[in-house]
Amino acid sequence: GAAVKIARLPLARLTTIGVGGEAEVWTVETLADLKEATQAPYRVLGNGSNLLVSDAGVPERVIRLAGEFALWNPDLTGWVGAGALVPSLLQASARLGLSGLEGLHGVPAQVGGAVKMNAGTRFGEMADALEEVELFHDGGLHCYRPSELGFRYRHSELPEGSLVTRVKLKLTPSSEEAVRARIALVDAARKGQPKRKSAGCAFKNPPGDSAGRLIDVRGLKGTTVGKAMISLEHGNFLVNLGGATAAEMYALIRKVQAVLPLEVEWEIWG
Ligand code: FAD
Ligand code: EPU
């Protein structure tokens, strides 16, 4: 087959918050590509929607899934590539009247990133919609049941060094109207979130509370470091006003953590 595509790229261009220096990006389309790409230290990039990459970039190879790792059947049966976009699958599930992904409405993830982070909302999370997960590790493909992967709130325990390659979805037959009604419910719950460039919520919610609310009542909304700002709309969104650096984002995180014991939800690279 064709050789694996390699390019040095600024990760700011591949992340939703628009921050991060360069790395060697390997776009893999086949298992042979993946085996080659994983011969040296690597990281896996999904849709870059939960990532803060350092201004210096990362020294490891950055693997992006494409080709056979981004395929899915229009009827959502069988294997779904981890490089598929969750919003596209959700749209398809609504048309088919299949329920299970509605809680992920508004999450701009790839399937692999959504599995790794167990993305979701209080209306449902990724782990609930999985039947089977295929992982690449130790040079080969291995299948797991979700119960083996330690899913909790915004957390998974994938085996060391593993990469999600494909999943089988667990969806329940419903009706298009019912699925769309649930999506509308989730949409309403997201109304207060900013439209500016971000990586979603920066901090995990402490049990029984909201990090955004805590940041709000401390009067921290609007706090700015350079071009990084705590959103005026929602306290848990740190937004890029345009040209923000990772250093500015770290400084903003430290300002919050100086007054509140919150755990960072973002994945920090470099
Ligand atoms: P990336 O950000 O690219 O990567 C995140 C982590 O997953 C990294 O550690 C990466 O190495 C790993 N990863 C990616 N792909 C794979 C793979 N194939 N195999 C193994 N590891 C992999 N999150 C929520 O949970 N709920 C929300 O409501 C929500 N709302 C958001 C709204 C906005 C506007 C934005 C920008 C983000 C939001 N997020 C939300 C955060 C984000 O979308 C999720 O954390 C999502 O799961 C990240 O997926 P990704 O594909 O973008 O992964
Ligand atoms: N609130 C404030 N001020 C703020 C923000 C929130 O008072 O600045 C209050 C709200 O009024 C509400 C409560 O806090 O009474 C909870 O807020 P919200 O409904 O916005 O939910 P959240 O707990 O802040 C969580 C997830 C979001 C997800 C929403 C919608 C986390 C860290 N956040 O936010 O997920 O989209 O629920 O269901 O779990 C993400 O993980 O990246 C993310 C965006």
mmCIF file of C-alpha atoms and ligand atoms in Angstrom:
data_model
loop_
_atom_site.group_PDB
_atom_site.id
_atom_site.type_symbol
_atom_site.label_atom_id
_atom_site.label_comp_id
_atom_site.label_asym_id
_atom_site.label_seq_id
_atom_site.Cartn_x
_atom_site.Cartn_y
_atom_site.Cartn_z
ATOM 1 C CA GLY A 1 0.000 0.000 0.000
ATOM 2 C CA ALA A 2 0.886 3.703 0.008
ATOM 3 C CA ALA A 3 3.505 4.844 2.511
ATOM 4 C CA VAL A 4 2.376 6.397 5.794
ATOM 5 C CA LYS A 5 2.024 10.205 5.601
ATOM 6 C CA ILE A 6 4.414 12.158 7.830
ATOM 7 C CA ALA A 7 4.482 15.947 8.298
ATOM 8 C CA ARG A 8 5.838 18.452 10.824
ATOM 9 C CA LEU A 9 2.827 20.523 11.855
ATOM 10 C CA PRO A 10 1.904 23.086 14.523
ATOM 11 C CA LEU A 11 -0.507 21.294 16.859
ATOM 12 C CA ALA A 12 -2.276 24.639 17.390
ATOM 13 C CA ARG A 13 -3.833 23.866 14.013
ATOM 14 C CA LEU A 14 -5.052 20.431 15.127
ATOM 15 C CA THR A 15 -6.550 21.395 18.499
ATOM 16 C CA THR A 16 -9.849 23.191 19.133
ATOM 17 C CA ILE A 17 -8.255 25.657 21.587
ATOM 18 C CA GLY A 18 -5.695 26.601 18.944
ATOM 19 C CA VAL A 19 -2.600 26.322 21.161
ATOM 20 C CA GLY A 20 0.569 24.229 20.799
ATOM 21 C CA GLY A 21 3.913 23.940 19.044
ATOM 22 C CA GLU A 22 5.079 21.541 16.371
ATOM 23 C CA ALA A 23 5.324 17.783 16.235
ATOM 24 C CA GLU A 24 5.896 15.074 13.674
ATOM 25 C CA VAL A 25 2.395 13.985 12.717
ATOM 26 C CA TRP A 26 1.922 10.456 11.352
ATOM 27 C CA THR A 27 -1.391 9.857 9.596
ATOM 28 C CA VAL A 28 -2.036 6.108 9.639
ATOM 29 C CA GLU A 29 -4.546 4.424 7.356
ATOM 30 C CA THR A 30 -3.763 0.718 7.771
ATOM 31 C CA LEU A 31 -2.554 -1.714 10.421
ATOM 32 C CA ALA A 32 0.819 -1.831 8.644
ATOM 33 C CA ASP A 33 1.065 1.992 8.956
ATOM 34 C CA LEU A 34 0.167 1.769 12.633
ATOM 35 C CA LYS A 35 2.810 -0.880 13.287
ATOM 36 C CA GLU A 36 5.407 1.312 11.601
ATOM 37 C CA ALA A 37 4.319 4.483 13.420
ATOM 38 C CA THR A 38 4.514 2.802 16.836
ATOM 39 C CA GLN A 39 8.156 1.719 16.420
ATOM 40 C CA ALA A 40 9.277 4.894 18.257
ATOM 41 C CA PRO A 41 7.713 6.839 21.195
ATOM 42 C CA TYR A 42 4.286 8.172 20.197
ATOM 43 C CA ARG A 43 1.124 9.919 21.319
ATOM 44 C CA VAL A 44 -2.345 9.583 19.794
ATOM 45 C CA LEU A 45 -4.291 12.599 18.646
ATOM 46 C CA GLY A 46 -8.062 12.460 18.366
ATOM 47 C CA ASN A 47 -9.958 15.578 17.367
ATOM 48 C CA GLY A 48 -7.764 17.661 19.684
ATOM 49 C CA SER A 49 -10.752 18.896 21.697
ATOM 50 C CA ASN A 50 -9.451 18.110 25.190
ATOM 51 C CA LEU A 51 -5.800 18.921 24.684
ATOM 52 C CA LEU A 52 -3.422 21.623 25.838
ATOM 53 C CA VAL A 53 -0.135 21.176 23.960
ATOM 54 C CA SER A 54 2.995 23.034 25.158
ATOM 55 C CA ASP A 55 4.387 25.908 23.116
ATOM 56 C CA ALA A 56 7.441 23.740 22.351
ATOM 57 C CA GLY A 57 5.246 20.982 20.912
ATOM 58 C CA VAL A 58 6.097 17.362 21.731
ATOM 59 C CA PRO A 59 9.131 15.263 20.761
ATOM 60 C CA GLU A 60 7.113 12.068 20.243
ATOM 61 C CA ARG A 61 5.408 11.077 17.026
ATOM 62 C CA VAL A 62 1.776 12.183 16.982
ATOM 63 C CA ILE A 63 -0.456 9.524 15.437
ATOM 64 C CA ARG A 64 -3.694 10.468 13.668
ATOM 65 C CA LEU A 65 -6.174 7.785 12.667
ATOM 66 C CA ALA A 66 -7.545 7.813 9.119
ATOM 67 C CA GLY A 67 -8.354 5.313 6.353
ATOM 68 C CA GLU A 68 -9.549 1.985 7.738
ATOM 69 C CA PHE A 69 -9.483 3.440 11.273
ATOM 70 C CA ALA A 70 -12.097 6.067 10.418
ATOM 71 C CA LEU A 71 -14.658 3.865 8.620
ATOM 72 C CA TRP A 72 -18.183 3.073 9.776
ATOM 73 C CA ASN A 73 -21.282 1.505 8.293
ATOM 74 C CA PRO A 74 -24.136 3.954 7.617
ATOM 75 C CA ASP A 75 -26.449 1.742 9.711
ATOM 76 C CA LEU A 76 -23.983 1.888 12.661
ATOM 77 C CA THR A 77 -23.716 -1.913 12.910
ATOM 78 C CA GLY A 78 -20.343 -3.623 13.116
ATOM 79 C CA TRP A 79 -17.023 -1.914 13.756
ATOM 80 C CA VAL A 80 -16.764 1.885 13.922
ATOM 81 C CA GLY A 81 -13.301 3.342 13.366
ATOM 82 C CA ALA A 82 -11.872 5.271 16.339
ATOM 83 C CA GLY A 83 -11.104 8.168 13.988
ATOM 84 C CA ALA A 84 -14.825 8.672 13.237
ATOM 85 C CA LEU A 85 -16.351 11.883 14.580
ATOM 86 C CA VAL A 86 -18.867 11.508 17.399
ATOM 87 C CA PRO A 87 -21.113 14.331 16.054
ATOM 88 C CA SER A 88 -21.433 12.465 12.709
ATOM 89 C CA LEU A 89 -22.345 9.198 14.460
ATOM 90 C CA LEU A 90 -24.869 11.015 16.648
ATOM 91 C CA GLN A 91 -26.532 12.542 13.574
ATOM 92 C CA ALA A 92 -26.722 9.099 11.937
ATOM 93 C CA SER A 93 -28.150 7.537 15.105
ATOM 94 C CA ALA A 94 -30.878 10.204 15.240
ATOM 95 C CA ARG A 95 -31.888 9.529 11.621
ATOM 96 C CA LEU A 96 -31.970 5.782 12.361
ATOM 97 C CA GLY A 97 -33.925 6.255 15.589
ATOM 98 C CA LEU A 98 -31.178 4.544 17.611
ATOM 99 C CA SER A 99 -30.681 5.720 21.182
ATOM 100 C CA GLY A 100 -27.443 5.763 23.202
ATOM 101 C CA LEU A 101 -25.276 8.632 21.978
ATOM 102 C CA GLU A 102 -27.550 11.583 22.839
ATOM 103 C CA GLY A 103 -25.592 12.446 26.000
ATOM 104 C CA LEU A 104 -22.621 13.218 23.753
ATOM 105 C CA HIS A 105 -24.437 15.969 21.873
ATOM 106 C CA GLY A 106 -22.089 18.955 21.642
ATOM 107 C CA VAL A 107 -18.907 16.936 22.308
ATOM 108 C CA PRO A 108 -16.576 17.536 19.312
ATOM 109 C CA ALA A 109 -14.606 14.298 19.772
ATOM 110 C CA GLN A 110 -13.398 11.390 17.729
ATOM 111 C CA VAL A 111 -14.599 8.025 18.995
ATOM 112 C CA GLY A 112 -11.095 7.137 20.277
ATOM 113 C CA GLY A 113 -10.778 10.367 22.256
ATOM 114 C CA ALA A 114 -14.317 9.980 23.626
ATOM 115 C CA VAL A 115 -13.495 6.434 24.801
ATOM 116 C CA LYS A 116 -10.177 7.478 26.376
ATOM 117 C CA MET A 117 -11.784 10.418 28.274
ATOM 118 C CA ASN A 118 -15.156 8.667 28.753
ATOM 119 C CA ALA A 119 -16.659 11.877 27.429
ATOM 120 C CA GLY A 120 -20.250 12.805 28.094
ATOM 121 C CA THR A 121 -22.692 14.781 30.159
ATOM 122 C CA ARG A 122 -25.083 13.907 32.959
ATOM 123 C CA PHE A 123 -27.388 12.637 30.172
ATOM 124 C CA GLY A 124 -24.982 9.840 29.290
ATOM 125 C CA GLU A 125 -21.368 9.033 28.565
ATOM 126 C CA MET A 126 -19.350 7.142 25.969
ATOM 127 C CA ALA A 127 -18.881 3.989 28.060
ATOM 128 C CA ASP A 128 -22.671 3.477 28.180
ATOM 129 C CA ALA A 129 -22.816 3.230 24.381
ATOM 130 C CA LEU A 130 -20.068 0.597 23.937
ATOM 131 C CA GLU A 131 -20.482 -3.096 23.235
ATOM 132 C CA GLU A 132 -16.839 -3.886 22.469
ATOM 133 C CA VAL A 133 -13.560 -1.959 22.147
ATOM 134 C CA GLU A 134 -10.633 -2.923 19.930
ATOM 135 C CA LEU A 135 -7.245 -1.704 21.174
ATOM 136 C CA PHE A 136 -3.809 -1.768 19.584
ATOM 137 C CA HIS A 137 -1.025 -2.555 22.038
ATOM 138 C CA ASP A 138 2.099 -4.709 22.207
ATOM 139 C CA GLY A 139 2.207 -4.763 18.419
ATOM 140 C CA GLY A 140 -1.268 -6.187 17.828
ATOM 141 C CA LEU A 141 -5.057 -5.780 18.056
ATOM 142 C CA HIS A 142 -6.985 -6.951 21.141
ATOM 143 C CA CYS A 143 -10.729 -6.895 21.951
ATOM 144 C CA TYR A 144 -12.150 -5.785 25.298
ATOM 145 C CA ARG A 145 -15.542 -5.547 26.979
ATOM 146 C CA PRO A 146 -16.204 -2.048 28.392
ATOM 147 C CA SER A 147 -16.365 -3.594 31.900
ATOM 148 C CA GLU A 148 -12.652 -4.449 31.556
ATOM 149 C CA LEU A 149 -11.585 -0.859 30.862
ATOM 150 C CA GLY A 150 -12.187 0.870 34.222
ATOM 151 C CA PHE A 151 -14.601 3.544 33.014
ATOM 152 C CA ARG A 152 -15.596 6.207 35.536
ATOM 153 C CA TYR A 153 -16.494 9.912 35.376
ATOM 154 C CA ARG A 154 -14.204 11.344 32.618
ATOM 155 C CA HIS A 155 -11.773 8.467 33.144
ATOM 156 C CA SER A 156 -10.734 5.134 31.645
ATOM 157 C CA GLU A 157 -7.985 2.666 32.432
ATOM 158 C CA LEU A 158 -6.795 1.471 29.046
ATOM 159 C CA PRO A 159 -3.786 -0.890 29.144
ATOM 160 C CA GLU A 160 -0.418 0.942 29.092
ATOM 161 C CA GLY A 161 0.462 2.451 25.715
ATOM 162 C CA SER A 162 -2.757 1.370 24.037
ATOM 163 C CA LEU A 163 -4.578 3.050 21.233
ATOM 164 C CA VAL A 164 -8.294 2.645 20.480
ATOM 165 C CA THR A 165 -8.651 1.428 16.896
ATOM 166 C CA ARG A 166 -12.353 0.497 16.589
ATOM 167 C CA VAL A 167 -15.480 0.052 18.675
ATOM 168 C CA LYS A 168 -18.824 -1.707 18.390
ATOM 169 C CA LEU A 169 -21.639 0.537 19.565
ATOM 170 C CA LYS A 170 -24.447 -0.541 21.899
ATOM 171 C CA LEU A 171 -27.530 1.352 20.742
ATOM 172 C CA THR A 172 -31.194 0.750 21.554
ATOM 173 C CA PRO A 173 -33.962 0.900 18.927
ATOM 174 C CA SER A 174 -36.134 3.933 19.599
ATOM 175 C CA SER A 175 -37.686 6.514 17.266
ATOM 176 C CA GLU A 176 -36.180 9.488 15.471
ATOM 177 C CA GLU A 177 -38.527 11.847 17.389
ATOM 178 C CA ALA A 178 -37.522 10.402 20.763
ATOM 179 C CA VAL A 179 -33.798 10.594 19.970
ATOM 180 C CA ARG A 180 -34.114 14.179 18.726
ATOM 181 C CA ALA A 181 -36.091 15.128 21.833
ATOM 182 C CA ARG A 182 -33.269 13.826 24.042
ATOM 183 C CA ILE A 183 -30.718 15.740 21.954
ATOM 184 C CA ALA A 184 -32.778 18.919 22.448
ATOM 185 C CA LEU A 185 -32.679 18.318 26.216
ATOM 186 C CA VAL A 186 -28.879 18.090 26.179
ATOM 187 C CA ASP A 187 -28.702 21.116 23.889
ATOM 188 C CA ALA A 188 -30.694 23.160 26.404
ATOM 189 C CA ALA A 189 -28.289 22.130 29.188
ATOM 190 C CA ARG A 190 -25.367 23.455 27.089
ATOM 191 C CA LYS A 191 -26.879 26.875 26.384
ATOM 192 C CA GLY A 192 -24.587 28.689 28.826
ATOM 193 C CA GLN A 193 -21.366 27.448 27.203
ATOM 194 C CA PRO A 194 -19.127 29.823 25.213
ATOM 195 C CA LYS A 195 -18.659 29.694 21.449
ATOM 196 C CA ARG A 196 -15.032 30.857 21.625
ATOM 197 C CA LYS A 197 -12.046 28.537 21.038
ATOM 198 C CA SER A 198 -11.644 26.191 24.016
ATOM 199 C CA ALA A 199 -10.933 22.609 24.981
ATOM 200 C CA GLY A 200 -14.206 22.180 26.860
ATOM 201 C CA CYS A 201 -14.198 22.234 30.660
ATOM 202 C CA ALA A 202 -10.708 22.722 32.078
ATOM 203 C CA PHE A 203 -11.411 21.112 35.464
ATOM 204 C CA LYS A 204 -13.242 17.994 36.630
ATOM 205 C CA ASN A 205 -16.327 18.594 38.727
ATOM 206 C CA PRO A 206 -15.782 17.752 42.412
ATOM 207 C CA PRO A 207 -18.306 15.107 43.588
ATOM 208 C CA GLY A 208 -21.764 16.677 43.790
ATOM 209 C CA ASP A 209 -20.687 20.155 42.644
ATOM 210 C CA SER A 210 -19.741 22.121 39.539
ATOM 211 C CA ALA A 211 -16.228 23.500 39.034
ATOM 212 C CA GLY A 212 -17.738 26.248 36.868
ATOM 213 C CA ARG A 213 -20.059 27.343 39.661
ATOM 214 C CA LEU A 214 -17.198 27.351 42.209
ATOM 215 C CA ILE A 215 -15.016 29.465 39.893
ATOM 216 C CA ASP A 216 -17.972 31.792 39.334
ATOM 217 C CA VAL A 217 -18.743 32.376 43.034
ATOM 218 C CA ARG A 218 -15.042 33.142 43.668
ATOM 219 C CA GLY A 219 -15.416 35.976 41.178
ATOM 220 C CA LEU A 220 -12.796 34.559 38.813
ATOM 221 C CA LYS A 221 -14.768 34.824 35.545
ATOM 222 C CA GLY A 222 -13.109 37.288 33.173
ATOM 223 C CA THR A 223 -9.639 36.710 34.702
ATOM 224 C CA THR A 224 -7.146 37.107 31.876
ATOM 225 C CA VAL A 225 -3.501 36.177 31.288
ATOM 226 C CA GLY A 226 -2.396 37.533 27.918
ATOM 227 C CA LYS A 227 -4.904 36.138 25.436
ATOM 228 C CA ALA A 228 -6.142 33.362 27.772
ATOM 229 C CA MET A 229 -9.354 34.136 29.648
ATOM 230 C CA ILE A 230 -11.787 32.479 32.042
ATOM 231 C CA SER A 231 -14.999 32.702 30.047
ATOM 232 C CA LEU A 232 -17.570 35.235 31.228
ATOM 233 C CA GLU A 233 -20.286 32.771 30.181
ATOM 234 C CA HIS A 234 -19.102 29.650 32.057
ATOM 235 C CA GLY A 235 -16.406 29.554 34.733
ATOM 236 C CA ASN A 236 -15.027 26.146 33.722
ATOM 237 C CA PHE A 237 -14.192 27.200 30.147
ATOM 238 C CA LEU A 238 -10.754 28.747 29.650
ATOM 239 C CA VAL A 239 -10.885 30.345 26.226
ATOM 240 C CA ASN A 240 -8.362 31.513 23.654
ATOM 241 C CA LEU A 241 -9.152 35.109 22.685
ATOM 242 C CA GLY A 242 -6.810 34.715 19.685
ATOM 243 C CA GLY A 243 -3.105 33.869 19.759
ATOM 244 C CA ALA A 244 -3.013 32.611 23.367
ATOM 245 C CA THR A 245 0.020 30.526 24.358
ATOM 246 C CA ALA A 246 0.181 27.357 26.446
ATOM 247 C CA ALA A 247 2.231 29.296 29.023
ATOM 248 C CA GLU A 248 -0.677 31.750 29.412
ATOM 249 C CA MET A 249 -3.127 28.871 29.775
ATOM 250 C CA TYR A 250 -0.946 27.191 32.473
ATOM 251 C CA ALA A 251 -0.758 30.503 34.352
ATOM 252 C CA LEU A 252 -4.558 30.812 34.244
ATOM 253 C CA ILE A 253 -4.944 27.243 35.534
ATOM 254 C CA ARG A 254 -2.554 28.042 38.415
ATOM 255 C CA LYS A 255 -4.574 31.156 39.301
ATOM 256 C CA VAL A 256 -7.674 28.996 39.710
ATOM 257 C CA GLN A 257 -5.836 26.241 41.613
ATOM 258 C CA ALA A 258 -4.356 28.836 43.993
ATOM 259 C CA VAL A 259 -7.862 29.327 45.425
ATOM 260 C CA LEU A 260 -9.750 26.120 44.568
ATOM 261 C CA PRO A 261 -8.559 22.481 44.854
ATOM 262 C CA LEU A 262 -9.717 21.443 41.378
ATOM 263 C CA GLU A 263 -8.279 18.628 39.253
ATOM 264 C CA VAL A 264 -7.463 19.461 35.633
ATOM 265 C CA GLU A 265 -9.644 17.621 33.094
ATOM 266 C CA TRP A 266 -7.602 18.573 30.027
ATOM 267 C CA GLU A 267 -4.844 16.309 28.759
ATOM 268 C CA ILE A 268 -1.596 18.266 28.972
ATOM 269 C CA TRP A 269 1.066 17.426 26.362
ATOM 270 C CA GLY A 270 4.696 18.421 26.704
HETATM 271 P P1 FAD B 1 -8.121 14.546 21.955
HETATM 272 O O1 FAD B 1 -8.408 15.841 22.625
HETATM 273 O O2 FAD B 1 -7.447 14.568 20.657
HETATM 274 O O3 FAD B 1 -7.289 13.617 22.956
HETATM 275 C C1 FAD B 1 -7.678 13.481 24.313
HETATM 276 C C2 FAD B 1 -6.943 12.278 24.917
HETATM 277 O O4 FAD B 1 -7.419 11.094 24.301
HETATM 278 C C3 FAD B 1 -5.439 12.297 24.686
HETATM 279 O O5 FAD B 1 -4.819 11.739 25.812
HETATM 280 C C4 FAD B 1 -5.259 11.398 23.487
HETATM 281 O O6 FAD B 1 -3.994 10.792 23.454
HETATM 282 C C5 FAD B 1 -6.347 10.378 23.740
HETATM 283 N N1 FAD B 1 -6.806 9.736 22.502
HETATM 284 C C6 FAD B 1 -7.354 10.316 21.408
HETATM 285 N N2 FAD B 1 -7.649 9.389 20.484
HETATM 286 C C7 FAD B 1 -7.259 8.196 20.999
HETATM 287 C C8 FAD B 1 -7.272 6.857 20.524
HETATM 288 N N3 FAD B 1 -7.752 6.534 19.321
HETATM 289 N N4 FAD B 1 -6.781 5.889 21.325
HETATM 290 C C9 FAD B 1 -6.282 6.189 22.563
HETATM 291 N N5 FAD B 1 -6.242 7.431 23.059
HETATM 292 C C10 FAD B 1 -6.727 8.418 22.287
HETATM 293 N N6 FAD B 1 -16.075 16.586 27.071
HETATM 294 C C11 FAD B 1 -17.041 15.961 27.777
HETATM 295 O O7 FAD B 1 -16.788 14.909 28.356
HETATM 296 N N7 FAD B 1 -18.291 16.485 27.861
HETATM 297 C C12 FAD B 1 -18.641 17.619 27.234
HETATM 298 O O8 FAD B 1 -19.782 18.049 27.343
HETATM 299 C C13 FAD B 1 -17.642 18.303 26.455
HETATM 300 N N8 FAD B 1 -17.940 19.445 25.808
HETATM 301 C C14 FAD B 1 -16.974 20.054 25.045
HETATM 302 C C15 FAD B 1 -17.306 21.206 24.334
HETATM 303 C C16 FAD B 1 -16.354 21.842 23.546
HETATM 304 C C17 FAD B 1 -16.727 23.084 22.779
HETATM 305 C C18 FAD B 1 -15.030 21.319 23.460
HETATM 306 C C19 FAD B 1 -13.987 21.986 22.610
HETATM 307 C C20 FAD B 1 -14.699 20.176 24.176
HETATM 308 C C21 FAD B 1 -15.660 19.537 24.981
HETATM 309 N N9 FAD B 1 -15.365 18.383 25.710
HETATM 310 C C22 FAD B 1 -16.347 17.740 26.412
HETATM 311 C C23 FAD B 1 -13.976 17.870 25.756
HETATM 312 C C24 FAD B 1 -13.608 16.855 24.659
HETATM 313 O O9 FAD B 1 -14.477 16.969 23.541
HETATM 314 C C25 FAD B 1 -13.627 15.420 25.182
HETATM 315 O O10 FAD B 1 -12.707 15.230 26.248
HETATM 316 C C26 FAD B 1 -13.312 14.395 24.091
HETATM 317 O O11 FAD B 1 -13.425 13.099 24.617
HETATM 318 C C27 FAD B 1 -11.910 14.542 23.487
HETATM 319 O O12 FAD B 1 -11.845 13.748 22.324
HETATM 320 P P2 FAD B 1 -10.834 14.040 21.136
HETATM 321 O O13 FAD B 1 -11.074 13.043 20.080
HETATM 322 O O14 FAD B 1 -10.896 15.466 20.753
HETATM 323 O O15 FAD B 1 -9.463 13.700 21.860
HETATM 324 N N1 EPU B 2 -22.829 27.528 37.052
HETATM 325 C C1 EPU B 2 -22.646 28.790 37.546
HETATM 326 N N2 EPU B 2 -21.686 29.580 36.961
HETATM 327 C C2 EPU B 2 -20.900 29.154 35.945
HETATM 328 C C3 EPU B 2 -21.074 27.860 35.468
HETATM 329 C C4 EPU B 2 -22.047 27.052 36.030
HETATM 330 O O1 EPU B 2 -23.305 29.201 38.479
HETATM 331 O O2 EPU B 2 -20.055 29.938 35.501
HETATM 332 C C5 EPU B 2 -23.882 26.687 37.635
HETATM 333 C C6 EPU B 2 -25.023 26.452 36.641
HETATM 334 O O3 EPU B 2 -25.958 27.517 36.689
HETATM 335 C C7 EPU B 2 -25.602 25.139 37.137
HETATM 336 C C8 EPU B 2 -24.390 24.399 37.707
HETATM 337 O O4 EPU B 2 -23.396 25.398 37.942
HETATM 338 O O5 EPU B 2 -26.510 25.355 38.191
HETATM 339 C C9 EPU B 2 -23.862 23.340 36.732
HETATM 340 O O6 EPU B 2 -23.471 23.962 35.501
HETATM 341 P P1 EPU B 2 -23.644 23.255 34.092
HETATM 342 O O7 EPU B 2 -25.046 22.758 33.961
HETATM 343 O O8 EPU B 2 -23.094 24.151 33.068
HETATM 344 O O9 EPU B 2 -22.782 21.942 34.214
HETATM 345 P P2 EPU B 2 -21.257 21.753 34.580
HETATM 346 O O10 EPU B 2 -21.233 20.805 35.708
HETATM 347 O O11 EPU B 2 -20.558 23.039 34.772
HETATM 348 C C10 EPU B 2 -20.975 19.690 33.043
HETATM 349 C C11 EPU B 2 -19.804 19.133 32.266
HETATM 350 C C12 EPU B 2 -19.799 19.658 30.840
HETATM 351 C C13 EPU B 2 -21.123 19.362 30.160
HETATM 352 C C14 EPU B 2 -22.230 20.032 30.993
HETATM 353 C C15 EPU B 2 -23.594 19.841 30.373
HETATM 354 C C16 EPU B 2 -17.838 18.688 33.652
HETATM 355 C C17 EPU B 2 -16.544 19.207 34.150
HETATM 356 N N3 EPU B 2 -18.557 19.519 32.895
HETATM 357 O O12 EPU B 2 -20.719 21.070 33.250
HETATM 358 O O13 EPU B 2 -18.756 18.959 30.156
HETATM 359 O O14 EPU B 2 -21.127 19.838 28.850
HETATM 360 O O15 EPU B 2 -22.197 19.480 32.320
HETATM 361 O O16 EPU B 2 -24.163 18.662 30.791
HETATM 362 O O17 EPU B 2 -18.178 17.551 33.915
HETATM 363 C C18 EPU B 2 -16.443 18.970 29.526
HETATM 364 O O18 EPU B 2 -16.317 17.965 30.233
HETATM 365 O O19 EPU B 2 -15.507 19.429 28.849
HETATM 366 C C19 EPU B 2 -17.746 19.642 29.494
HETATM 367 C C20 EPU B 2 -17.949 20.770 28.837
#
